[in-house]
mmCIF file of C-alpha atoms in Angstrom:
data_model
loop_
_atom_site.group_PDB
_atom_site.id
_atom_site.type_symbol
_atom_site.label_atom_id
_atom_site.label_comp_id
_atom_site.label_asym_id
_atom_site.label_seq_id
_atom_site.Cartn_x
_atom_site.Cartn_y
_atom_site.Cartn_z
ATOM 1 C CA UNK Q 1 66.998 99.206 61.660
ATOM 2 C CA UNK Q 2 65.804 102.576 60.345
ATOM 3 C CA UNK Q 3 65.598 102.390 56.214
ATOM 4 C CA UNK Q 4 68.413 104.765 56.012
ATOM 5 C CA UNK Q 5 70.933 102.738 57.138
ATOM 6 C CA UNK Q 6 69.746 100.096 54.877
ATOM 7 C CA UNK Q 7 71.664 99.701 51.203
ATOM 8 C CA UNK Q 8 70.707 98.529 48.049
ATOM 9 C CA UNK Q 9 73.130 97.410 44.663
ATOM 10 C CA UNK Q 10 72.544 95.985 41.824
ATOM 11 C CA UNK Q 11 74.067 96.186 38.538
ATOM 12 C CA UNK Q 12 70.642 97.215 37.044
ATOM 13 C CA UNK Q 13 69.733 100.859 37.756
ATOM 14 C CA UNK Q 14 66.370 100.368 37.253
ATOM 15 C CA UNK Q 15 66.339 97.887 40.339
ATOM 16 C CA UNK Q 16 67.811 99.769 42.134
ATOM 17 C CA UNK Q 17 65.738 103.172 41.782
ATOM 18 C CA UNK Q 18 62.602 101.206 41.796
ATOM 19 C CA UNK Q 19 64.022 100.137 45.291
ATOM 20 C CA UNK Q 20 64.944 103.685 46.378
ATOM 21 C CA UNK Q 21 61.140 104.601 45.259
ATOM 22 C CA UNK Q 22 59.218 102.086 46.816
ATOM 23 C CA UNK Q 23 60.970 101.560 50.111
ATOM 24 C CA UNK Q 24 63.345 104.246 50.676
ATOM 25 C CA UNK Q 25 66.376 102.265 50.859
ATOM 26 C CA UNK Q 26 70.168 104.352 50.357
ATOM 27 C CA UNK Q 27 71.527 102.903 46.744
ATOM 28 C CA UNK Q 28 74.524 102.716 44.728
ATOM 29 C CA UNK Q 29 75.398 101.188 41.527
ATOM 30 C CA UNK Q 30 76.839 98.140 41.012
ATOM 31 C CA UNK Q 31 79.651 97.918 38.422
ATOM 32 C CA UNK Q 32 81.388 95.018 36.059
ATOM 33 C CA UNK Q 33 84.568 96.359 37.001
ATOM 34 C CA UNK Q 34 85.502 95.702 41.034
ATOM 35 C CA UNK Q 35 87.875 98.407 41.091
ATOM 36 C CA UNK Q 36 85.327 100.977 40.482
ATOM 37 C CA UNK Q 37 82.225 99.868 43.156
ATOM 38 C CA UNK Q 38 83.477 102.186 46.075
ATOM 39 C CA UNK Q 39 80.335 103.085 48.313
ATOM 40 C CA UNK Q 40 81.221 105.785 50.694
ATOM 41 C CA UNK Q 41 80.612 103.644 53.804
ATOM 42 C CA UNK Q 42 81.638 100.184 55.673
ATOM 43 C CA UNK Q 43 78.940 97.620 56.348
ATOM 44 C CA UNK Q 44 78.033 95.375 59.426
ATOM 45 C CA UNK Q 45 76.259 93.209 57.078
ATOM 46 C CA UNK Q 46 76.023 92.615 53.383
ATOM 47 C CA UNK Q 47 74.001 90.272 51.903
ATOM 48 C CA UNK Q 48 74.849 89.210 48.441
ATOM 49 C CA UNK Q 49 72.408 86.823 47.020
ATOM 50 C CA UNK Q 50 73.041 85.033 43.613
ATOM 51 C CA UNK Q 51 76.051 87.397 42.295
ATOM 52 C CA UNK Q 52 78.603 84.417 42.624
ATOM 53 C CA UNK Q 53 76.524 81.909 40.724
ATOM 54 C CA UNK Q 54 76.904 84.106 37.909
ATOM 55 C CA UNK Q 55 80.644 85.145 37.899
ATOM 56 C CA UNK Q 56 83.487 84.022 36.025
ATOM 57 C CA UNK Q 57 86.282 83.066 38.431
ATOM 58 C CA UNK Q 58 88.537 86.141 38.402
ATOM 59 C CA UNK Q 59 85.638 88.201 38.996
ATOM 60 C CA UNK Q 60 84.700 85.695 41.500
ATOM 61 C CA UNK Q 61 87.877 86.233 43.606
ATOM 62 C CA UNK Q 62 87.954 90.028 43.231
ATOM 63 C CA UNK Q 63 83.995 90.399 44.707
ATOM 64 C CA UNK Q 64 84.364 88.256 47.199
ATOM 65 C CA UNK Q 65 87.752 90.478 48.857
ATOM 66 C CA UNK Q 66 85.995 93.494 47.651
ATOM 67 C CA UNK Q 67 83.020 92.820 49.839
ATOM 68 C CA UNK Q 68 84.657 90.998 52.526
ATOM 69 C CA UNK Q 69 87.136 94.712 52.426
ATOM 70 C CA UNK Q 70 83.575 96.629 52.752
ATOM 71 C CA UNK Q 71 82.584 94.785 56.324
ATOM 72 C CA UNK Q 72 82.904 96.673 59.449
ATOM 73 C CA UNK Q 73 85.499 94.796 62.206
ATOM 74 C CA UNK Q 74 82.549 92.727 63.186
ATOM 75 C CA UNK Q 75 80.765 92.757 60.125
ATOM 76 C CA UNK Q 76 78.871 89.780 58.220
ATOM 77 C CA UNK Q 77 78.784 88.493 54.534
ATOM 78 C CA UNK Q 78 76.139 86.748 53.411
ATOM 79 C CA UNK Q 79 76.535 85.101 49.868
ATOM 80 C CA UNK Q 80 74.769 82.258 48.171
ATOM 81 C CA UNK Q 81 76.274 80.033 45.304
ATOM 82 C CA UNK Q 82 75.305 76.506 43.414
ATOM 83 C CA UNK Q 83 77.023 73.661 44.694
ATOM 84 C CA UNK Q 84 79.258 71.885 41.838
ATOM 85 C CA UNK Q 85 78.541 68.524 43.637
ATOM 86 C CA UNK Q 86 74.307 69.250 43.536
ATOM 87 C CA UNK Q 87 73.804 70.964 40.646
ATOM 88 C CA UNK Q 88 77.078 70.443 38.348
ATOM 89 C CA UNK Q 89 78.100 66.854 38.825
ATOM 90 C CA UNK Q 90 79.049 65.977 35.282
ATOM 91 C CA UNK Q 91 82.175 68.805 36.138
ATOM 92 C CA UNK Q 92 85.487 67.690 37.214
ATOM 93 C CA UNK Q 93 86.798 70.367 38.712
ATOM 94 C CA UNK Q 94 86.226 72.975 42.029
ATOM 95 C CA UNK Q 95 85.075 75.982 39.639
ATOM 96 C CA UNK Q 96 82.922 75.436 36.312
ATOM 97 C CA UNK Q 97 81.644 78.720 34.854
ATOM 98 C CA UNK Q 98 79.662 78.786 31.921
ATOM 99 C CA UNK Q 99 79.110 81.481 29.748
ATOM 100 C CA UNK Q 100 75.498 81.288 29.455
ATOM 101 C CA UNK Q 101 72.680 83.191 31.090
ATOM 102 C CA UNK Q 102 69.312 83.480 32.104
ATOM 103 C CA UNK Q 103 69.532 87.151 31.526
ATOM 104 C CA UNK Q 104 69.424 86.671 27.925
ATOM 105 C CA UNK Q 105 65.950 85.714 28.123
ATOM 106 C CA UNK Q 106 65.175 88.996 28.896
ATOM 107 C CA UNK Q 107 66.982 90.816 26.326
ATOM 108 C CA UNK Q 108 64.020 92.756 25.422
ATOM 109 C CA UNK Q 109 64.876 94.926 28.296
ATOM 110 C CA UNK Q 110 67.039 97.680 29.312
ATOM 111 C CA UNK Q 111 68.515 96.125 31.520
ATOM 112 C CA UNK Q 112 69.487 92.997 30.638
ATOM 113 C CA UNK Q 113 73.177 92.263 31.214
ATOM 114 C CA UNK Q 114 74.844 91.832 27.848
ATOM 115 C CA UNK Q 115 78.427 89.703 27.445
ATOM 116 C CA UNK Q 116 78.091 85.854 29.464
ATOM 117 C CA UNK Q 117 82.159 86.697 29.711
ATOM 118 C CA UNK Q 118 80.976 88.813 32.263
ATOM 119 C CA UNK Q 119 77.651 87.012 34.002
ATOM 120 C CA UNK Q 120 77.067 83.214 33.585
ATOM 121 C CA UNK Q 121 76.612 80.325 35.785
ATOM 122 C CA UNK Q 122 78.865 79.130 38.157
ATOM 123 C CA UNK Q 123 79.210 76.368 39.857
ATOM 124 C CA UNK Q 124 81.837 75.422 43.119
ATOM 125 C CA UNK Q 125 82.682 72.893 45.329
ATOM 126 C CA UNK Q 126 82.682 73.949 49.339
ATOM 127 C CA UNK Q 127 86.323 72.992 49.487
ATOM 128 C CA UNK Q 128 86.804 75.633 46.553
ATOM 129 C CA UNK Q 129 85.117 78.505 48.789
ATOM 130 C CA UNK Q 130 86.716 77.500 51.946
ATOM 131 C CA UNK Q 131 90.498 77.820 49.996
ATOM 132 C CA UNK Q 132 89.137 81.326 48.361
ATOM 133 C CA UNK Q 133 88.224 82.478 52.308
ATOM 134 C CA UNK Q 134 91.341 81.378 53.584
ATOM 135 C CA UNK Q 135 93.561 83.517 51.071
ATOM 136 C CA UNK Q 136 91.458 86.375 52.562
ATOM 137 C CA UNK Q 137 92.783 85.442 56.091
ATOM 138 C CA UNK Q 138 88.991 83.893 57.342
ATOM 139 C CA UNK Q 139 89.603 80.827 59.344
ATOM 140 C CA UNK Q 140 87.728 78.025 59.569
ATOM 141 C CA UNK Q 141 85.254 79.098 62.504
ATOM 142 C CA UNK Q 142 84.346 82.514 60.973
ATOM 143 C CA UNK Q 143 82.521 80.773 58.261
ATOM 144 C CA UNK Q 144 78.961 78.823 58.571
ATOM 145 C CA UNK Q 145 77.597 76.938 55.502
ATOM 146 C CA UNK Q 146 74.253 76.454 54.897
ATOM 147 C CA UNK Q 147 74.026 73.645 51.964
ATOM 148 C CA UNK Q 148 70.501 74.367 49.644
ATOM 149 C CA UNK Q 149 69.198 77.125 51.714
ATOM 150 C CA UNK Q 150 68.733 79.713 49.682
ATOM 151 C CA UNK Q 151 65.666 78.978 47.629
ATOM 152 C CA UNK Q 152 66.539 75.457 48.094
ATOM 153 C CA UNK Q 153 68.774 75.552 45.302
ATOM 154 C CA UNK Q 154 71.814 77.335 46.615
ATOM 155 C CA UNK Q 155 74.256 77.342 49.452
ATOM 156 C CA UNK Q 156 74.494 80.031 52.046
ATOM 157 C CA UNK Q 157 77.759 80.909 53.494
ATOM 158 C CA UNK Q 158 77.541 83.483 56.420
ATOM 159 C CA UNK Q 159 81.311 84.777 56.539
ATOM 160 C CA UNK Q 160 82.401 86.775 59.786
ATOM 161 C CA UNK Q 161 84.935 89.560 59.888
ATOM 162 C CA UNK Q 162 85.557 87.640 63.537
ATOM 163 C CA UNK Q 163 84.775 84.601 65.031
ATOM 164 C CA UNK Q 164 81.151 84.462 66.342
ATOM 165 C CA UNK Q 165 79.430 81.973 67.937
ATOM 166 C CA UNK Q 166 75.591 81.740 66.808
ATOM 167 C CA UNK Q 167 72.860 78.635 66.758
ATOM 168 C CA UNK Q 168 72.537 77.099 63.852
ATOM 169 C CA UNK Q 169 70.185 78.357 61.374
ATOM 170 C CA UNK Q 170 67.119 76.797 60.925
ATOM 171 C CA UNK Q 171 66.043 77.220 56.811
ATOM 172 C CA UNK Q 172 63.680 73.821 56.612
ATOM 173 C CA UNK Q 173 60.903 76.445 56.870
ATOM 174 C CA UNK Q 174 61.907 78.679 53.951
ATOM 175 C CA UNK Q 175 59.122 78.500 50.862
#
């Protein structure tokens, strides 16, 4: 894959620009409104680690059709979120957000994200995502789930525009 037909986002445009610097990479800016994140091209993969551990649900549903609505016919979506039944047990419910952050540890710079209404931590069940696909129109064998493989501390769900067939994914090795 040549570096120009890679993309980079990020809320933070300091990320992002350091990105564009250092390895070339096409960019556009993230926004906390859905509506107004419209990059010029379709995807045949996006890979969207730890945006929907942070999202409150409305925001939740809106990303996850706005990026599913940015795939090519056979395109990919990668996303990662914490499991409500690992991490969030004490919760009764498919979808706990709350509004606290990590972020705010870092207030001291730019570009910390201000207003937890906005970026949090969530937690779902599978069940929860699963229902959330399936008002998108995914079916059951378009979507792969990858419990605690992303950093060992969040699921990976690799979502496919159609139905692929692919060997599992081996992530026992990953640091």
């Amino acid at each position: 894959t040549k570096k120009e037909n890679i993309w980079v986002s990020d809320i933070k445009k300091e990320s992002i620009d350091w990105q564009k610097k250092h390895f070339g990479f096409q960019t556009v800016i993230s926004e906390n409104k859905v509506e107004h994140f419209n990059p010029s091209v379709k995807f045949d993969v996006v890979f969207v680690g730890s945006l929907f551990t942070h999202l409150p649900e409305m925001l939740f549903k809106e990303w996850l059709e706005k990026l599913m609505n940015l795939l090519t016919t056979n395109g990919t979506l990668i996303i990662s979120t914490f499991d409500i039944n690992v991490h969030g047990k004490e919760y009764d419910s498919s979808f706990k957000y709350l509004e606290m952050s990590e972020d705010r540890l870092f207030n001291s710079l730019n570009s910390s994200i201000k207003g937890e209404n906005k970026y949090g931590i969530t937690y779902t069940t599978p069940k929860y995502i699963y229902d959330q696909l399936h008002q998108l129109n995914v079916k059951e064998d378009q979507i792969e789930r990858y419990p605690l493989a992303f950093g060992k501390i969040q699921d990976i769900y690799i979502i496919h525009n159609q139905k692929v067939k692919l060997s599992p994914i081996d992530f026992s090795s990953y640091p």
